[in-house]
């Protein structure tokens, strides 16, 4: 079952049928309904992409997705965008801590969003010196890859909220 | 942001074919940005409406084969498979609404199969109606809008049992205030009518006598108030803690899944502290100083309004500074608190894991982490303290300014004869009494809010729906028939773990539950104990819906050995007797013998009086399991549940325990879970679970003959055993 060492250059990914990602290993076989999953989306972003079959078993691990051919990369990127509904915060419009809850209004890659976090002790996780992950009361995730890149007022909100 | 609505009819057929039976709003637009799309389900089709009601996708119900919620990272997607094999990813949504769409998917499947629509979608409030803020808990209270007055009233109810003492405290405090005011007046008259005039020396004795009396009285009052406060604080704090603990004890387990134990524990300790601190210290302090200040200010004005104005001039500055800096200061204090928490967490963890640290020789790494936390703590502390002392210095400057102004302006007035020296002195002394509490007044609001927030969190717990423990359910003696009917359940509602389990167990049967790790075995057991209730379907015991049986009755007739046995810090005997308080020592020993624990217990120097340590840490894994089996046996249940009860003991011991249990369980319904399939050879029937569904059911022989899932599991295991055997032999 496990063909652990599949060469990245032999992998072809495309949508066939519509909305179903398919993986063909050059000169070998084809897999339907393939699911891409980042092995470590937070600590190793954009590397270590695992391709799973419909049962959730790994078919191949692509260490450098950028090494995929252009069409495959485009297809897998689309699929990843559909499967990772996380948000990256671009700026913080407002953050108010009141009565044990923190109310946020943020500008993300996906547009503006309001959310509430509780007990920031657990729900604001520092993944690095300046890499922050906020988890709201419903479990939605908001990532700030680098606090230093936010504008001054956003940084101030974080400073005072955390 | 995301509101959901369901228009449900008793009679689906009566609804016109275009009327929406389900209407849900998803929060992702098609391009993956945030936006609103509406999904409508009618009797004939499922359709997606873009903002502005443009219809972007319609799927006729008749073409739908399956509909499901595909869990994605940070949300989900409703996926439809048609009879023609087409795959349609219909709509994506965030976790805020995923649970609703998962229910809707079930509804769509029901419609497509021609079944009546029976799903559970209720409208939930996500924003506060008053202030429009998002609610931390759906349908919960808005922490910003809870009625302060009502909360105050509820808090003060805790004072009720001590009302006489509380009234006495109030009276005594008033007396103390009055006595505090006396010395300045005595000093004033002394200066004016004796010292200035250089006669009436007899009045000096009189006044000094009065002063002495005041001193004695005020110390007396002080002692009494102190004792009263000690009494009230202790009692109210204890009452609050018991009330909160009692409420927590009866909460549903789902609550404990969501919250960390530390966070719950802090409600019992720090939240109650805030509340009683406010009741006993804050409230009297506030009232008295309020009265005192009002009194002093009006006295100042009545004596000499010009001087009063001059010396009170710095007050707005002092309150201003205090109010302005309070928020950032309190945030900084809060931060120090958080750093302490982080520091403690790390310290605890590394000490608890000290064996692992040593085994991997990672002392330096841990020290590095420790140093980092330590430095953070130091910096935060230094930061807040330097600011605090700066601020404090500035405040002192302005408060002392009042005195300087008094001496300048008042001195001038005395010099000119507009004010007597006695009056001046009186004012000067009162000023000291005034500026003292003033510095703290700006913080009162914060103090109050903190207490209210604490109270709200406490009351939120008390108001939460408890397990219906003592409620009106029927009391009955359980025979042991258990029936699951299409039981569905998920810890996270958008992701079912049990997908429609149906089986019936007759009294006295031993059922083996098998399946891969994560298949839902422990979850099935959790349902049976009613730790969680099914999202759909029913569980019947002796033909009665188990929700109609009084919970305490139900649980007291079920004995369970958990997968991770938990022992309380105490002796082995205490732990075994936990299920039957008042059990005789003979019974304890009998149960322990049956669980094959007796001999290992005797080998301990203190025998049954051996302390097991926190969580039973001083016993080995297998020993813990045997103690907990003994505990379940002594409990003498009608239904016995063994979740991997013998996984940590050797095969030989397991055999002995099994024989003992075998004798014990005759006549009792037993559920046994085991990965080691040989453990289940006594089972009358086996249920094989696969991803939350029953894959196979039958006796050992039947399943082996069938050569299905179970057969494969057995084959795999015996293959492994052979390998182990060969390895051992070689
Ligand atoms: N308290 C919980 N909160 C959320 N998910 C849970 C919880 N408990 C179990 N799960 C999940 O439910 C699924 C079924 O778990 P369950 O404990 O029933 O498995 P099991 O069959 O007993 O497995 P094992 O043999 O490993 O004990 C797993 O995917 C697990 O991650
Ligand atoms: Mg389990």
JSON list of N, CA and C and ligand atoms in Angstrom, two decimals, chain B residues 257 491-492 497 515-524 526 532 563 643-644 673 675, ligand 1:
[
{"chain": "B", "resi": 257, "resn": "UNK", "atom": "N", "xyz": [-15.74, 18.85, 28.63]},
{"chain": "B", "resi": 257, "resn": "UNK", "atom": "CA", "xyz": [-14.94, 18.64, 27.43]},
{"chain": "B", "resi": 257, "resn": "UNK", "atom": "C", "xyz": [-14.44, 19.95, 26.89]},
{"chain": "B", "resi": 491, "resn": "UNK", "atom": "N", "xyz": [-19.32, 14.29, 19.49]},
{"chain": "B", "resi": 491, "resn": "UNK", "atom": "CA", "xyz": [-18.85, 15.24, 20.51]},
{"chain": "B", "resi": 491, "resn": "UNK", "atom": "C", "xyz": [-18.94, 16.64, 19.95]},
{"chain": "B", "resi": 492, "resn": "UNK", "atom": "N", "xyz": [-18.54, 16.70, 18.67]},
{"chain": "B", "resi": 492, "resn": "UNK", "atom": "CA", "xyz": [-18.63, 17.95, 17.96]},
{"chain": "B", "resi": 492, "resn": "UNK", "atom": "C", "xyz": [-19.79, 17.70, 16.99]},
{"chain": "B", "resi": 497, "resn": "UNK", "atom": "N", "xyz": [-19.80, 10.70, 15.63]},
{"chain": "B", "resi": 497, "resn": "UNK", "atom": "CA", "xyz": [-18.89, 9.60, 15.95]},
{"chain": "B", "resi": 497, "resn": "UNK", "atom": "C", "xyz": [-19.67, 8.28, 15.87]},
{"chain": "B", "resi": 515, "resn": "UNK", "atom": "N", "xyz": [-13.33, -3.31, 17.59]},
{"chain": "B", "resi": 515, "resn": "UNK", "atom": "CA", "xyz": [-13.18, -2.37, 16.50]},
{"chain": "B", "resi": 515, "resn": "UNK", "atom": "C", "xyz": [-11.88, -1.64, 16.65]},
{"chain": "B", "resi": 516, "resn": "UNK", "atom": "N", "xyz": [-11.50, -0.98, 15.57]},
{"chain": "B", "resi": 516, "resn": "UNK", "atom": "CA", "xyz": [-10.23, -0.26, 15.58]},
{"chain": "B", "resi": 516, "resn": "UNK", "atom": "C", "xyz": [-10.27, 0.88, 16.58]},
{"chain": "B", "resi": 517, "resn": "UNK", "atom": "N", "xyz": [-9.10, 1.36, 16.94]},
{"chain": "B", "resi": 517, "resn": "UNK", "atom": "CA", "xyz": [-9.00, 2.51, 17.83]},
{"chain": "B", "resi": 517, "resn": "UNK", "atom": "C", "xyz": [-9.72, 3.68, 17.19]},
{"chain": "B", "resi": 518, "resn": "UNK", "atom": "N", "xyz": [-10.56, 4.34, 17.97]},
{"chain": "B", "resi": 518, "resn": "UNK", "atom": "CA", "xyz": [-11.31, 5.49, 17.45]},
{"chain": "B", "resi": 518, "resn": "UNK", "atom": "C", "xyz": [-12.60, 5.11, 16.77]},
{"chain": "B", "resi": 519, "resn": "UNK", "atom": "N", "xyz": [-12.98, 3.82, 16.84]},
{"chain": "B", "resi": 519, "resn": "UNK", "atom": "CA", "xyz": [-14.19, 3.38, 16.15]},
{"chain": "B", "resi": 519, "resn": "UNK", "atom": "C", "xyz": [-15.45, 3.85, 16.86]},
{"chain": "B", "resi": 520, "resn": "UNK", "atom": "N", "xyz": [-15.33, 4.15, 18.16]},
{"chain": "B", "resi": 520, "resn": "UNK", "atom": "CA", "xyz": [-16.50, 4.62, 18.89]},
{"chain": "B", "resi": 520, "resn": "UNK", "atom": "C", "xyz": [-16.92, 3.69, 20.01]},
{"chain": "B", "resi": 521, "resn": "UNK", "atom": "N", "xyz": [-16.02, 2.82, 20.44]},
{"chain": "B", "resi": 521, "resn": "UNK", "atom": "CA", "xyz": [-16.39, 1.85, 21.48]},
{"chain": "B", "resi": 521, "resn": "UNK", "atom": "C", "xyz": [-16.63, 2.57, 22.81]},
{"chain": "B", "resi": 522, "resn": "UNK", "atom": "N", "xyz": [-15.65, 3.36, 23.23]},
{"chain": "B", "resi": 522, "resn": "UNK", "atom": "CA", "xyz": [-15.82, 4.06, 24.50]},
{"chain": "B", "resi": 522, "resn": "UNK", "atom": "C", "xyz": [-17.00, 5.02, 24.43]},
{"chain": "B", "resi": 523, "resn": "UNK", "atom": "N", "xyz": [-17.21, 5.58, 23.25]},
{"chain": "B", "resi": 523, "resn": "UNK", "atom": "CA", "xyz": [-18.32, 6.51, 23.09]},
{"chain": "B", "resi": 523, "resn": "UNK", "atom": "C", "xyz": [-19.66, 5.80, 23.31]},
{"chain": "B", "resi": 524, "resn": "UNK", "atom": "N", "xyz": [-19.78, 4.57, 22.78]},
{"chain": "B", "resi": 524, "resn": "UNK", "atom": "CA", "xyz": [-21.01, 3.80, 22.97]},
{"chain": "B", "resi": 524, "resn": "UNK", "atom": "C", "xyz": [-21.28, 3.62, 24.46]},
{"chain": "B", "resi": 526, "resn": "UNK", "atom": "N", "xyz": [-20.14, 5.53, 26.86]},
{"chain": "B", "resi": 526, "resn": "UNK", "atom": "CA", "xyz": [-20.49, 6.84, 27.43]},
{"chain": "B", "resi": 526, "resn": "UNK", "atom": "C", "xyz": [-21.97, 7.13, 27.27]},
{"chain": "B", "resi": 532, "resn": "UNK", "atom": "N", "xyz": [-23.33, 11.32, 28.05]},
{"chain": "B", "resi": 532, "resn": "UNK", "atom": "CA", "xyz": [-23.80, 12.17, 26.96]},
{"chain": "B", "resi": 532, "resn": "UNK", "atom": "C", "xyz": [-25.13, 11.59, 26.50]},
{"chain": "B", "resi": 563, "resn": "UNK", "atom": "N", "xyz": [-11.35, 3.10, 30.80]},
{"chain": "B", "resi": 563, "resn": "UNK", "atom": "CA", "xyz": [-10.14, 2.80, 30.03]},
{"chain": "B", "resi": 563, "resn": "UNK", "atom": "C", "xyz": [-8.90, 3.36, 30.73]},
{"chain": "B", "resi": 643, "resn": "UNK", "atom": "N", "xyz": [-14.11, -1.36, 30.07]},
{"chain": "B", "resi": 643, "resn": "UNK", "atom": "CA", "xyz": [-13.49, -0.74, 28.90]},
{"chain": "B", "resi": 643, "resn": "UNK", "atom": "C", "xyz": [-11.99, -0.99, 28.97]},
{"chain": "B", "resi": 644, "resn": "UNK", "atom": "N", "xyz": [-11.53, -1.94, 28.24]},
{"chain": "B", "resi": 644, "resn": "UNK", "atom": "CA", "xyz": [-10.10, -2.29, 28.25]},
{"chain": "B", "resi": 644, "resn": "UNK", "atom": "C", "xyz": [-9.64, -2.51, 29.69]},
{"chain": "B", "resi": 673, "resn": "UNK", "atom": "N", "xyz": [-14.94, -4.27, 26.41]},
{"chain": "B", "resi": 673, "resn": "UNK", "atom": "CA", "xyz": [-14.19, -3.79, 25.25]},
{"chain": "B", "resi": 673, "resn": "UNK", "atom": "C", "xyz": [-12.78, -4.32, 25.39]},
{"chain": "B", "resi": 675, "resn": "UNK", "atom": "N", "xyz": [-8.97, -4.92, 23.01]},
{"chain": "B", "resi": 675, "resn": "UNK", "atom": "CA", "xyz": [-8.23, -5.04, 21.76]},
{"chain": "B", "resi": 675, "resn": "UNK", "atom": "C", "xyz": [-7.65, -6.44, 21.62]},
{"chain": "C", "resi": 1, "resn": "LIG", "atom": "N1", "xyz": [-14.35, 14.00, 24.68]},
{"chain": "C", "resi": 1, "resn": "LIG", "atom": "C1", "xyz": [-14.18, 13.96, 23.35]},
{"chain": "C", "resi": 1, "resn": "LIG", "atom": "N2", "xyz": [-14.27, 15.10, 22.63]},
{"chain": "C", "resi": 1, "resn": "LIG", "atom": "C2", "xyz": [-14.12, 15.07, 21.29]},
{"chain": "C", "resi": 1, "resn": "LIG", "atom": "N3", "xyz": [-13.88, 13.97, 20.58]},
{"chain": "C", "resi": 1, "resn": "LIG", "atom": "C3", "xyz": [-13.76, 12.80, 21.24]},
{"chain": "C", "resi": 1, "resn": "LIG", "atom": "C4", "xyz": [-13.90, 12.73, 22.65]},
{"chain": "C", "resi": 1, "resn": "LIG", "atom": "N4", "xyz": [-13.75, 11.46, 23.04]},
{"chain": "C", "resi": 1, "resn": "LIG", "atom": "C5", "xyz": [-13.54, 10.75, 21.92]},
{"chain": "C", "resi": 1, "resn": "LIG", "atom": "N5", "xyz": [-13.52, 11.54, 20.82]},
{"chain": "C", "resi": 1, "resn": "LIG", "atom": "C6", "xyz": [-13.37, 11.11, 19.43]},
{"chain": "C", "resi": 1, "resn": "LIG", "atom": "O1", "xyz": [-14.40, 10.21, 19.11]},
{"chain": "C", "resi": 1, "resn": "LIG", "atom": "C7", "xyz": [-13.93, 9.13, 18.35]},
{"chain": "C", "resi": 1, "resn": "LIG", "atom": "C8", "xyz": [-14.31, 7.81, 18.99]},
{"chain": "C", "resi": 1, "resn": "LIG", "atom": "O2", "xyz": [-13.65, 7.73, 20.22]},
{"chain": "C", "resi": 1, "resn": "LIG", "atom": "P1", "xyz": [-13.79, 6.50, 21.22]},
{"chain": "C", "resi": 1, "resn": "LIG", "atom": "O3", "xyz": [-13.12, 6.89, 22.49]},
{"chain": "C", "resi": 1, "resn": "LIG", "atom": "O4", "xyz": [-15.21, 6.08, 21.28]},
{"chain": "C", "resi": 1, "resn": "LIG", "atom": "O5", "xyz": [-12.92, 5.39, 20.48]},
{"chain": "C", "resi": 1, "resn": "LIG", "atom": "P2", "xyz": [-12.62, 3.90, 20.93]},
{"chain": "C", "resi": 1, "resn": "LIG", "atom": "O6", "xyz": [-13.31, 3.03, 19.95]},
{"chain": "C", "resi": 1, "resn": "LIG", "atom": "O7", "xyz": [-12.93, 3.72, 22.36]},
{"chain": "C", "resi": 1, "resn": "LIG", "atom": "O8", "xyz": [-11.05, 3.83, 20.68]},
{"chain": "C", "resi": 1, "resn": "LIG", "atom": "P3", "xyz": [-9.89, 3.16, 21.57]},
{"chain": "C", "resi": 1, "resn": "LIG", "atom": "O9", "xyz": [-9.87, 1.73, 21.23]},
{"chain": "C", "resi": 1, "resn": "LIG", "atom": "O10", "xyz": [-8.64, 3.85, 21.11]},
{"chain": "C", "resi": 1, "resn": "LIG", "atom": "O11", "xyz": [-10.20, 3.42, 22.99]},
{"chain": "C", "resi": 1, "resn": "LIG", "atom": "C9", "xyz": [-12.43, 9.34, 18.19]},
{"chain": "C", "resi": 1, "resn": "LIG", "atom": "O12", "xyz": [-12.21, 9.87, 16.90]},
{"chain": "C", "resi": 1, "resn": "LIG", "atom": "C10", "xyz": [-12.08, 10.35, 19.24]},
{"chain": "C", "resi": 1, "resn": "LIG", "atom": "O13", "xyz": [-11.04, 11.21, 18.78]}
]
